[in-house]
Short mmCIF file of C-alpha atoms in Angstrom, two decimals:
data_model
loop_
_atom_site.label_atom_id
_atom_site.label_comp_id
_atom_site.label_asym_id
_atom_site.label_seq_id
_atom_site.Cartn_x
_atom_site.Cartn_y
_atom_site.Cartn_z
CA UNK A 281 194.20 170.09 -117.77
CA UNK A 282 194.37 167.91 -114.74
CA UNK A 283 197.96 168.83 -113.97
CA UNK A 284 197.25 172.57 -114.30
CA UNK A 285 194.21 172.30 -112.02
CA UNK A 286 196.14 170.40 -109.45
CA UNK A 287 198.97 172.98 -109.60
CA UNK A 288 196.46 175.84 -108.93
CA UNK A 289 194.94 174.02 -106.02
CA UNK A 290 198.34 173.37 -104.54
CA UNK A 291 199.30 177.04 -104.82
CA UNK A 292 195.97 178.03 -103.23
CA UNK A 293 196.58 175.77 -100.24
CA UNK A 294 200.10 177.03 -99.78
CA UNK A 295 198.84 180.60 -99.84
CA UNK A 296 196.36 179.89 -97.05
CA UNK A 297 199.04 178.23 -95.00
CA UNK A 298 201.29 181.23 -95.42
CA UNK A 299 198.55 183.66 -94.40
CA UNK A 300 197.80 181.66 -91.24
CA UNK A 301 201.46 181.53 -90.31
CA UNK A 302 201.69 185.31 -90.85
CA UNK A 303 198.68 185.96 -88.62
CA UNK A 304 200.11 183.79 -85.85
CA UNK A 305 203.43 185.57 -86.08
CA UNK A 306 201.80 189.00 -85.85
CA UNK A 307 199.71 187.89 -82.86
CA UNK A 308 202.72 186.46 -81.06
CA UNK A 309 204.68 189.64 -81.63
CA UNK A 310 201.83 191.82 -80.39
CA UNK A 311 201.43 189.72 -77.25
CA UNK A 312 205.11 189.99 -76.43
CA UNK A 313 204.95 193.73 -76.98
CA UNK A 314 202.01 194.17 -74.59
CA UNK A 315 203.58 191.87 -71.99
CA UNK A 316 206.68 193.98 -71.99
CA UNK A 317 204.54 197.04 -71.12
CA UNK A 318 202.88 195.37 -67.97
CA UNK A 319 204.11 196.56 -64.51
CA UNK A 320 204.23 194.07 -61.54
CA UNK A 321 201.58 194.76 -58.72
CA UNK A 322 202.65 196.40 -55.48
CA UNK A 323 203.07 194.07 -52.52
CA UNK A 324 199.95 194.18 -50.18
CA UNK A 325 200.53 194.84 -46.46
CA UNK A 326 198.35 192.87 -43.97
CA UNK A 327 197.02 195.02 -41.02
CA UNK A 328 194.75 193.92 -38.05
CA UNK A 329 191.60 196.04 -37.84
CA UNK A 330 190.62 196.87 -34.25
CA UNK A 331 187.02 196.68 -32.87
CA UNK A 332 185.77 200.06 -31.66
CA UNK A 333 184.14 199.69 -28.23
CA UNK A 334 183.02 201.67 -25.19
CA UNK A 335 184.15 200.58 -21.74
CA UNK A 336 183.53 201.19 -18.07
CA UNK A 337 185.49 200.45 -14.94
CA UNK A 338 183.88 197.85 -12.66
CA UNK A 339 183.70 198.68 -8.97
CA UNK A 340 181.70 196.67 -6.39
CA UNK A 341 179.09 198.43 -4.29
CA UNK A 342 175.99 197.76 -2.22
CA UNK A 343 172.73 198.35 -4.09
CA UNK A 344 169.19 198.20 -2.66
CA UNK A 345 166.85 196.03 -4.72
CA UNK A 346 163.68 197.56 -6.16
CA UNK A 347 160.98 195.01 -7.04
CA UNK A 348 158.64 196.38 -9.68
CA UNK A 349 155.10 195.16 -10.25
CA UNK A 350 151.77 196.31 -11.58
CA UNK A 351 148.30 196.51 -10.10
CA UNK A 352 145.00 198.35 -10.07
CA UNK A 353 144.01 200.70 -7.27
CA UNK A 354 140.74 199.76 -5.56
CA UNK A 355 138.92 201.02 -2.50
CA UNK A 356 139.70 198.89 0.52
CA UNK A 357 136.07 198.88 1.69
CA UNK A 358 133.24 198.37 -0.81
CA UNK A 359 129.80 197.70 0.65
CA UNK A 360 126.64 196.56 -1.11
CA UNK A 361 123.54 198.01 0.58
CA UNK A 362 120.25 196.10 0.58
CA UNK A 363 117.08 197.00 2.56
CA UNK A 364 116.33 194.79 5.56
CA UNK A 365 112.58 195.50 5.44
CA UNK A 366 110.15 195.72 2.57
CA UNK A 367 108.11 198.72 1.60
CA UNK A 368 107.83 201.71 -0.66
CA UNK A 369 110.65 204.25 -0.77
CA UNK A 370 109.35 207.66 0.26
CA UNK A 371 112.66 209.59 0.35
CA UNK A 372 116.10 209.48 -1.29
CA UNK A 373 119.12 211.69 -0.64
CA UNK A 374 119.33 214.65 -3.06
CA UNK A 375 122.78 213.54 -4.26
CA UNK A 376 122.08 209.81 -4.41
CA UNK A 377 123.74 209.51 -7.82
CA UNK A 378 126.76 207.59 -9.06
CA UNK A 379 129.99 209.43 -8.27
CA UNK A 380 128.56 211.64 -5.52
CA UNK A 381 129.82 211.44 -1.94
CA UNK A 382 127.50 211.23 1.07
CA UNK A 383 128.82 212.11 4.56
CA UNK A 384 128.62 209.51 7.29
CA UNK A 385 125.27 209.53 9.09
CA UNK A 386 123.30 211.19 6.28
CA UNK A 387 120.03 209.46 5.34
CA UNK A 388 120.45 207.77 1.96
CA UNK A 389 116.83 206.59 1.60
CA UNK A 390 113.76 206.01 3.76
CA UNK A 391 111.03 203.35 3.48
CA UNK A 392 107.38 204.11 4.40
CA UNK A 393 107.26 203.36 8.17
CA UNK A 394 103.44 203.30 8.61
CA UNK A 395 103.11 199.50 8.86
CA UNK A 396 106.10 199.24 11.17
CA UNK A 397 104.84 202.03 13.45
CA UNK A 398 101.54 200.13 13.82
CA UNK A 399 103.47 196.94 14.56
CA UNK A 400 105.48 198.82 17.17
CA UNK A 401 102.31 200.05 18.91
CA UNK A 402 100.88 196.53 18.89
CA UNK A 403 104.11 195.16 20.38
CA UNK A 404 104.08 197.81 23.10
CA UNK A 405 100.49 196.93 23.95
CA UNK A 406 101.42 193.26 24.20
CA UNK A 407 104.27 194.08 26.56
CA UNK A 408 101.99 196.22 28.74
CA UNK A 409 99.38 193.44 28.83
CA UNK A 410 101.84 190.82 30.02
CA UNK A 411 103.42 193.20 32.50
CA UNK A 412 99.92 193.69 33.99
CA UNK A 413 99.36 189.91 34.03
CA UNK A 414 102.61 189.31 35.90
CA UNK A 415 101.82 192.03 38.43
CA UNK A 416 98.28 190.68 38.91
CA UNK A 417 99.53 187.12 39.48
CA UNK A 418 102.14 188.26 41.97
CA UNK A 419 99.56 190.29 43.89
CA UNK A 420 97.02 187.45 43.84
CA UNK A 421 99.75 185.11 45.01
CA UNK A 422 100.42 187.33 48.04
CA UNK A 423 96.68 187.56 48.85
CA UNK A 424 96.14 183.81 48.57
CA UNK A 425 99.17 183.14 50.73
CA UNK A 426 97.58 185.24 53.47
CA UNK A 427 94.23 183.54 52.90
CA UNK A 428 95.90 180.13 53.14
CA UNK A 429 97.24 181.00 56.57
CA UNK A 430 93.70 181.99 57.69
CA UNK A 431 92.14 178.79 56.33
CA UNK A 432 94.83 176.64 57.88
CA UNK A 433 94.10 178.31 61.23
CA UNK A 434 90.36 177.75 60.74
CA UNK A 435 90.97 174.09 59.91
CA UNK A 436 93.08 173.75 63.03
CA UNK A 437 90.32 175.29 65.18
CA UNK A 438 87.69 173.07 63.56
CA UNK A 439 89.80 170.02 64.30
CA UNK A 440 90.19 171.06 67.94
CA UNK A 441 86.42 171.56 68.23
CA UNK A 442 85.75 168.19 66.62
CA UNK A 443 88.17 166.40 68.94
CA UNK A 444 86.60 168.10 72.03
CA UNK A 445 83.03 167.23 71.03
CA UNK A 446 84.02 163.72 70.10
CA UNK A 447 85.83 163.26 73.45
CA UNK A 448 82.84 164.52 75.47
CA UNK A 449 80.46 162.27 73.60
CA UNK A 450 82.59 159.16 73.80
CA UNK A 451 83.89 159.56 77.35
CA UNK A 452 81.25 161.49 79.23
CA UNK A 453 78.21 160.89 77.08
CA UNK A 454 77.79 164.62 76.82
CA UNK A 455 76.14 165.83 73.65
CA UNK A 456 74.70 163.88 70.69
CA UNK A 457 75.99 161.90 67.73
CA UNK A 458 74.65 164.52 65.35
CA UNK A 459 76.68 167.17 67.16
CA UNK A 460 79.80 165.09 66.71
CA UNK A 461 79.02 164.56 63.04
CA UNK A 462 78.37 168.28 62.53
CA UNK A 463 81.72 169.16 64.14
CA UNK A 464 83.43 166.60 61.92
CA UNK A 465 81.77 168.07 58.80
CA UNK A 466 82.91 171.55 59.84
CA UNK A 467 86.44 170.30 60.30
CA UNK A 468 86.46 168.48 56.93
CA UNK A 469 85.08 171.54 55.18
CA UNK A 470 87.72 173.83 56.66
CA UNK A 471 90.46 171.32 55.81
CA UNK A 472 89.19 171.01 52.21
CA UNK A 473 89.18 174.79 51.74
CA UNK A 474 92.73 174.98 53.11
CA UNK A 475 93.85 172.17 50.74
CA UNK A 476 92.25 173.89 47.73
CA UNK A 477 93.83 177.24 48.43
CA UNK A 478 97.16 175.50 49.14
CA UNK A 479 97.01 173.82 45.73
CA UNK A 480 96.20 177.13 44.06
CA UNK A 481 99.07 178.84 45.86
CA UNK A 482 101.51 176.11 44.78
CA UNK A 483 100.58 176.79 41.11
CA UNK A 484 101.19 180.53 41.29
CA UNK A 485 105.02 180.33 40.79
CA UNK A 486 104.46 178.32 37.59
CA UNK A 487 101.84 180.76 36.38
CA UNK A 488 104.10 183.69 37.19
CA UNK A 489 107.03 182.11 35.30
CA UNK A 490 104.78 181.42 32.30
CA UNK A 491 103.59 185.01 32.35
CA UNK A 492 107.16 186.28 32.66
CA UNK A 493 108.17 184.10 29.69
CA UNK A 494 105.30 185.54 27.68
CA UNK A 495 106.45 188.99 28.77
CA UNK A 496 109.97 188.26 27.51
CA UNK A 497 108.52 187.09 24.21
CA UNK A 498 106.45 190.26 23.96
CA UNK A 499 109.51 192.37 24.77
CA UNK A 500 111.43 190.53 22.02
CA UNK A 501 108.61 191.31 19.57
CA UNK A 502 108.77 194.92 20.73
CA UNK A 503 112.52 195.03 20.14
CA UNK A 504 112.02 193.51 16.68
CA UNK A 505 109.32 196.05 15.91
CA UNK A 506 111.60 198.88 17.02
CA UNK A 507 114.43 197.44 14.94
CA UNK A 508 112.23 197.09 11.85
CA UNK A 509 111.05 200.66 12.29
CA UNK A 510 114.64 201.89 12.58
CA UNK A 511 115.54 199.89 9.45
CA UNK A 512 113.10 201.99 7.46
CA UNK A 513 115.75 204.72 7.55
CA UNK A 514 119.09 203.77 5.93
CA UNK A 515 122.08 206.03 6.69
CA UNK A 516 125.57 206.18 5.24
CA UNK A 517 127.85 203.95 7.37
CA UNK A 518 130.93 206.03 6.42
CA UNK A 519 131.92 208.90 4.15
CA UNK A 520 130.74 207.01 1.11
CA UNK A 521 131.18 207.40 -2.62
CA UNK A 522 128.26 206.05 -4.66
CA UNK A 523 129.55 203.40 -7.07
CA UNK A 524 126.14 202.28 -8.30
CA UNK A 525 122.51 203.06 -7.46
CA UNK A 526 119.24 201.48 -8.53
CA UNK A 527 116.55 203.00 -6.32
CA UNK A 528 114.11 205.86 -6.85
CA UNK A 529 111.41 207.50 -4.77
CA UNK A 530 108.17 205.51 -5.02
CA UNK A 531 109.94 202.24 -5.80
CA UNK A 532 108.94 199.13 -3.82
CA UNK A 533 111.93 197.33 -2.37
CA UNK A 534 112.33 193.94 -0.72
CA UNK A 535 114.80 192.60 1.85
CA UNK A 536 118.07 191.46 0.27
CA UNK A 537 117.55 193.47 -2.93
CA UNK A 538 120.91 195.09 -3.78
CA UNK A 539 120.16 198.72 -4.59
CA UNK A 540 123.35 200.60 -3.63
CA UNK A 541 127.10 200.04 -3.79
CA UNK A 542 129.24 202.28 -1.57
CA UNK A 543 133.01 202.74 -1.58
CA UNK A 544 135.15 204.07 1.25
CA UNK A 545 138.00 206.01 -0.39
CA UNK A 546 139.85 206.81 2.84
CA UNK A 547 142.17 203.85 2.16
CA UNK A 548 143.06 202.44 -1.27
CA UNK A 549 144.68 199.08 -1.85
CA UNK A 550 146.71 197.79 -4.79
CA UNK A 551 147.32 194.07 -5.17
CA UNK A 552 150.61 193.43 -6.97
CA UNK A 553 151.65 190.13 -8.55
CA UNK A 554 155.37 189.39 -8.17
CA UNK A 555 157.55 186.62 -9.50
CA UNK A 556 157.95 184.11 -6.69
CA UNK A 557 161.74 184.07 -7.21
CA UNK A 558 161.93 187.82 -6.69
CA UNK A 559 159.74 187.48 -3.62
CA UNK A 560 161.85 184.66 -2.19
CA UNK A 561 165.18 186.43 -2.67
CA UNK A 562 164.38 190.08 -2.14
CA UNK A 563 161.14 190.71 -0.19
CA UNK A 564 161.70 191.87 3.38
CA UNK A 565 159.86 189.86 6.03
CA UNK A 566 159.67 190.51 9.75
CA UNK A 567 161.57 188.19 12.07
CA UNK A 568 159.02 185.73 13.57
CA UNK A 569 158.26 186.19 17.26
CA UNK A 570 158.98 183.02 19.24
CA UNK A 571 155.92 183.51 21.44
CA UNK A 572 153.60 183.11 18.48
CA UNK A 573 152.38 179.64 17.49
CA UNK A 574 153.86 178.35 14.22
CA UNK A 575 151.87 179.05 11.07
CA UNK A 576 152.22 177.50 7.60
CA UNK A 577 152.03 180.88 5.89
CA UNK A 578 154.31 183.75 5.04
CA UNK A 579 155.74 185.85 7.84
CA UNK A 580 154.61 189.44 8.24
CA UNK A 581 156.00 191.78 5.60
CA UNK A 582 157.98 194.79 6.71
CA UNK A 583 155.80 197.89 6.18
CA UNK A 584 158.21 199.60 3.79
CA UNK A 585 157.23 202.70 1.80
CA UNK A 586 156.50 201.90 -1.86
CA UNK A 587 156.51 204.30 -4.81
CA UNK A 588 153.37 204.27 -6.94
CA UNK A 589 153.07 205.75 -10.45
CA UNK A 590 150.07 205.85 -12.75
CA UNK A 591 151.01 204.20 -16.03
CA UNK A 592 149.12 206.89 -17.99
CA UNK A 593 151.01 209.74 -16.35
CA UNK A 594 154.32 210.47 -18.08
CA UNK A 595 155.24 213.42 -15.86
CA UNK A 596 156.83 211.22 -13.21
CA UNK A 597 154.39 212.15 -10.45
CA UNK A 598 154.29 209.52 -7.70
CA UNK A 599 152.40 208.57 -4.57
CA UNK A 600 153.57 206.68 -1.51
CA UNK A 601 151.98 203.49 -0.19
CA UNK A 602 152.84 201.03 2.57
CA UNK A 603 153.45 197.34 1.97
CA UNK A 604 150.77 195.54 3.99
CA UNK A 605 150.60 191.75 3.60
CA UNK A 606 150.88 188.69 1.38
CA UNK A 607 147.49 188.03 -0.21
CA UNK A 608 147.84 184.79 -2.20
CA UNK A 609 150.33 182.41 -3.79
CA UNK A 610 149.39 181.10 -7.24
CA UNK A 611 150.96 177.73 -7.91
CA UNK A 612 150.00 177.79 -11.60
CA UNK A 613 151.73 181.07 -12.45
CA UNK A 614 154.35 180.90 -9.67
CA UNK A 615 153.42 184.39 -8.57
CA UNK A 616 153.05 185.93 -5.14
CA UNK A 617 150.41 188.63 -4.68
CA UNK A 618 151.10 191.33 -2.11
CA UNK A 619 148.91 194.25 -1.03
CA UNK A 620 150.03 197.88 -0.86
CA UNK A 621 147.79 200.35 0.96
CA UNK A 622 147.56 204.07 0.26
CA UNK A 623 145.98 206.50 2.72
CA UNK A 624 143.76 209.25 1.37
CA UNK A 625 146.22 211.95 2.47
CA UNK A 626 148.93 210.38 0.31
CA UNK A 627 146.55 209.61 -2.57
CA UNK A 628 145.55 213.26 -2.92
CA UNK A 629 149.21 214.30 -2.99
CA UNK A 630 150.61 217.71 -2.22
CA UNK A 631 148.69 219.62 -4.85
CA UNK A 632 151.37 219.54 -7.55
CA UNK A 633 149.43 217.18 -9.82
CA UNK A 634 146.09 217.52 -11.53
CA UNK A 635 144.66 214.13 -10.58
CA UNK A 636 144.77 212.18 -7.32
CA UNK A 637 145.28 208.44 -7.13
CA UNK A 638 141.76 207.01 -7.47
CA UNK A 639 140.10 203.64 -7.80
CA UNK A 640 140.56 202.08 -11.22
CA UNK A 641 144.00 203.52 -12.04
CA UNK A 642 146.48 200.89 -13.28
CA UNK A 643 149.81 201.64 -11.63
CA UNK A 644 153.46 200.70 -11.50
CA UNK A 645 154.61 199.93 -7.97
CA UNK A 646 158.25 199.97 -6.84
CA UNK A 647 158.74 197.92 -3.68
CA UNK A 648 162.05 198.33 -1.78
CA UNK A 649 163.65 194.95 -1.17
CA UNK A 650 166.80 193.69 0.46
CA UNK A 651 170.27 195.10 -0.33
CA UNK A 652 172.73 193.37 -2.66
CA UNK A 653 176.25 193.53 -1.23
CA UNK A 654 179.49 193.85 -3.24
CA UNK A 655 177.96 193.59 -6.69
CA UNK A 656 178.93 195.22 -9.99
CA UNK A 657 176.32 197.37 -11.69
CA UNK A 658 176.67 197.33 -15.50
CA UNK A 659 174.55 198.31 -18.48
CA UNK A 660 172.42 195.38 -19.51
CA UNK A 661 174.13 194.96 -22.89
CA UNK A 662 177.48 194.40 -21.14
CA UNK A 663 176.51 190.81 -20.28
CA UNK A 664 175.41 188.31 -22.95
CA UNK A 665 172.51 185.93 -22.69
CA UNK A 666 175.03 183.19 -21.88
CA UNK A 667 176.18 185.18 -18.81
CA UNK A 668 179.47 186.19 -20.38
CA UNK A 669 181.19 189.55 -20.05
CA UNK A 670 183.98 190.94 -22.25
CA UNK A 671 187.01 192.60 -20.65
CA UNK A 672 189.98 194.56 -21.91
CA UNK A 673 193.28 192.91 -20.97
CA UNK A 674 196.66 194.55 -20.52
CA UNK A 675 197.39 194.35 -24.28
CA UNK A 676 194.13 196.13 -25.16
CA UNK A 677 192.67 192.91 -26.43
CA UNK A 678 189.33 191.23 -25.78
CA UNK A 679 189.04 188.66 -23.01
CA UNK A 680 185.86 186.67 -22.29
CA UNK A 681 184.90 185.76 -18.71
CA UNK A 682 181.94 183.92 -17.19
CA UNK A 683 179.93 185.90 -14.64
CA UNK A 684 177.10 185.19 -12.24
CA UNK A 685 174.16 187.55 -12.62
CA UNK A 686 172.46 188.33 -9.31
CA UNK A 687 169.64 190.40 -10.74
CA UNK A 688 168.47 192.20 -13.87
CA UNK A 689 166.64 195.42 -13.10
CA UNK A 690 165.52 197.79 -15.86
CA UNK A 691 168.47 198.72 -18.09
CA UNK A 692 171.07 197.37 -15.68
CA UNK A 693 172.47 194.04 -14.67
CA UNK A 694 174.04 193.27 -11.31
CA UNK A 695 176.98 190.86 -11.34
CA UNK A 696 178.01 189.04 -8.19
CA UNK A 697 180.93 186.88 -9.30
CA UNK A 698 183.33 186.76 -12.26
CA UNK A 699 184.67 190.32 -12.10
CA UNK A 700 187.39 191.97 -10.05
CA UNK A 701 187.56 195.55 -8.81
CA UNK A 702 189.03 197.81 -11.48
CA UNK A 703 188.31 195.50 -14.44
CA UNK A 704 187.67 197.36 -17.69
CA UNK A 705 184.40 195.99 -19.01
CA UNK A 706 183.22 196.41 -22.60
CA UNK A 707 179.71 197.85 -22.59
CA UNK A 708 179.23 197.89 -26.39
CA UNK A 709 177.00 195.05 -27.55
CA UNK A 710 179.23 192.56 -29.39
CA UNK A 711 177.92 189.49 -31.19
CA UNK A 712 180.25 186.45 -31.26
CA UNK A 713 183.55 188.37 -30.98
CA UNK A 714 186.90 186.71 -31.60
CA UNK A 715 188.86 186.02 -28.47
CA UNK A 716 191.97 188.23 -28.13
CA UNK A 717 190.67 190.65 -30.81
CA UNK A 718 192.36 194.05 -30.90
CA UNK A 719 190.25 196.86 -29.43
CA UNK A 720 189.91 200.56 -30.09
CA UNK A 721 188.34 202.67 -27.39
CA UNK A 722 185.64 205.28 -27.61
CA UNK A 723 184.70 207.47 -24.65
CA UNK A 724 184.40 205.50 -21.41
CA UNK A 725 180.92 205.00 -20.00
CA UNK A 726 180.22 205.99 -16.41
CA UNK A 727 177.48 203.89 -14.79
CA UNK A 728 174.76 206.15 -13.44
CA UNK A 729 173.50 205.60 -9.93
CA UNK A 730 169.88 204.43 -9.59
CA UNK A 731 167.42 207.19 -8.83
CA UNK A 732 165.15 206.78 -5.84
#
C-alpha cells in the first residue's frame, strides 16, 4: 500500500510540474507573438515656440508735463456777520434764507434804533453845550483883557496921585497925613484889583483848553453815537450768497453773536495737494527779481491756465483756472499745497453744461508743468517695475535693457535714457521672459499723443 500511494503522489507532482511548464511556454510564445506586432514610435522633432507680442517704434520727443491733483472748490471770501450793537431785530431782508443771493448794499437786517437815536440826541446836546462854554470863555477872556488894561491904567494913576500927595506932604508940608494915607489906600486898592483881574486873565487859556478838551470828548461821544446808530442797519458788503442764517424778526441780538455767514462767489479757489517731488521737478516758478529782498519761501508761481474737471461729471466738461500761489508745505506727508483760482465768468462756463463750478465740488485739476526734452513716450506696461524694457533685436529675439524713467503719467511712462531712436520696443506685458527668446509679432502699436 505504501509503495502504491507514493507512486500516485509522485505522478500527481509530475503532472503539476508539466502543467506549469506548459503554461509558461504558452505565455512566452504569446509574448513573442505580440512583440512581433509592435511598431517603433516616430522620431519627435524639437521646435522653438515663439512669444507673440505687440511692438512700437521708439522716437524721442518733447512732452509738456501735466501735474494732476485733487481739491475742493470753495469761495475765496467767506464772511461771518455779527451785530456790533445789541437790540431787537425789527426787519430782515425778504430773501434772508440759506442759498439766496443778496445784492451789495441791500439791508440784510435792522436793529431797533430808538435807544441809539436818543443817545445821539444826548451826544449832540453835549457837543452844543461845550461849544457854548468855549465861546463864552473866549469872549469873557477878551472882555477881561480889556478890563485889565483899564485897571492897570487906574492903578498907575492912583500911584501917581499917591506919589504927588506924599511929596507935597513930606517936602512942602502941604496937606495932611490922612490925605496921604487915603491916596495910598486908593493906590493899593487899584493895584489889588489889577492883580486880581490879571490872575483871572492868566487862567483863561487853561480854562479854554479844558473846555476844548471836553468839547473833543463830547464830539467823540457824538461820533460813537452816530456810529452805533448806523450799526443798527447791516447791509450786504458784496454780492453775497447766504451760507447760513440764524436771525429772525423780533429776536434780541448781542454784539459778537454770529448770526450770518456770507460767501462771495465772484472768485472760487481750489487748494491742491501735490507730491513734493512733482512740485520740485515740474512746477513752473517765476525767476526771482534781484531788487527784492531774499525770502525763505517759494518763489512766485507762474500764473498758468489749469484745467478743472468735476469728478462726478463723466461728460468731460472742464473749466479753466489760474495757478495763484503756494499755500503750505506739509513735512509729514511731503506734500505741497498750491491754490488755483477760478473767476465767476469761467466757473459759469459757456452755457454748454447744465451745472456751473460751485463751492463744494470735488475736482480733478491738471496743472501744466515744465517740458521734458528728448524723452520716449511708451505705454505703461512697456516698462517693468524694475525699470527694464524689452526690445526686439535684429534676429527677432528678445533683448532686455535698463532704462531711466523720467515720469509716469496716467497710462504712459516717459523714458529718458536706455533707448535709442528707432528701437522696437515690446509693449505687451511680459512676466520674467527668457533672454533671447524668439518673438512673433502682432500688429504694431502706435503711441497716441496726449490730449490737451
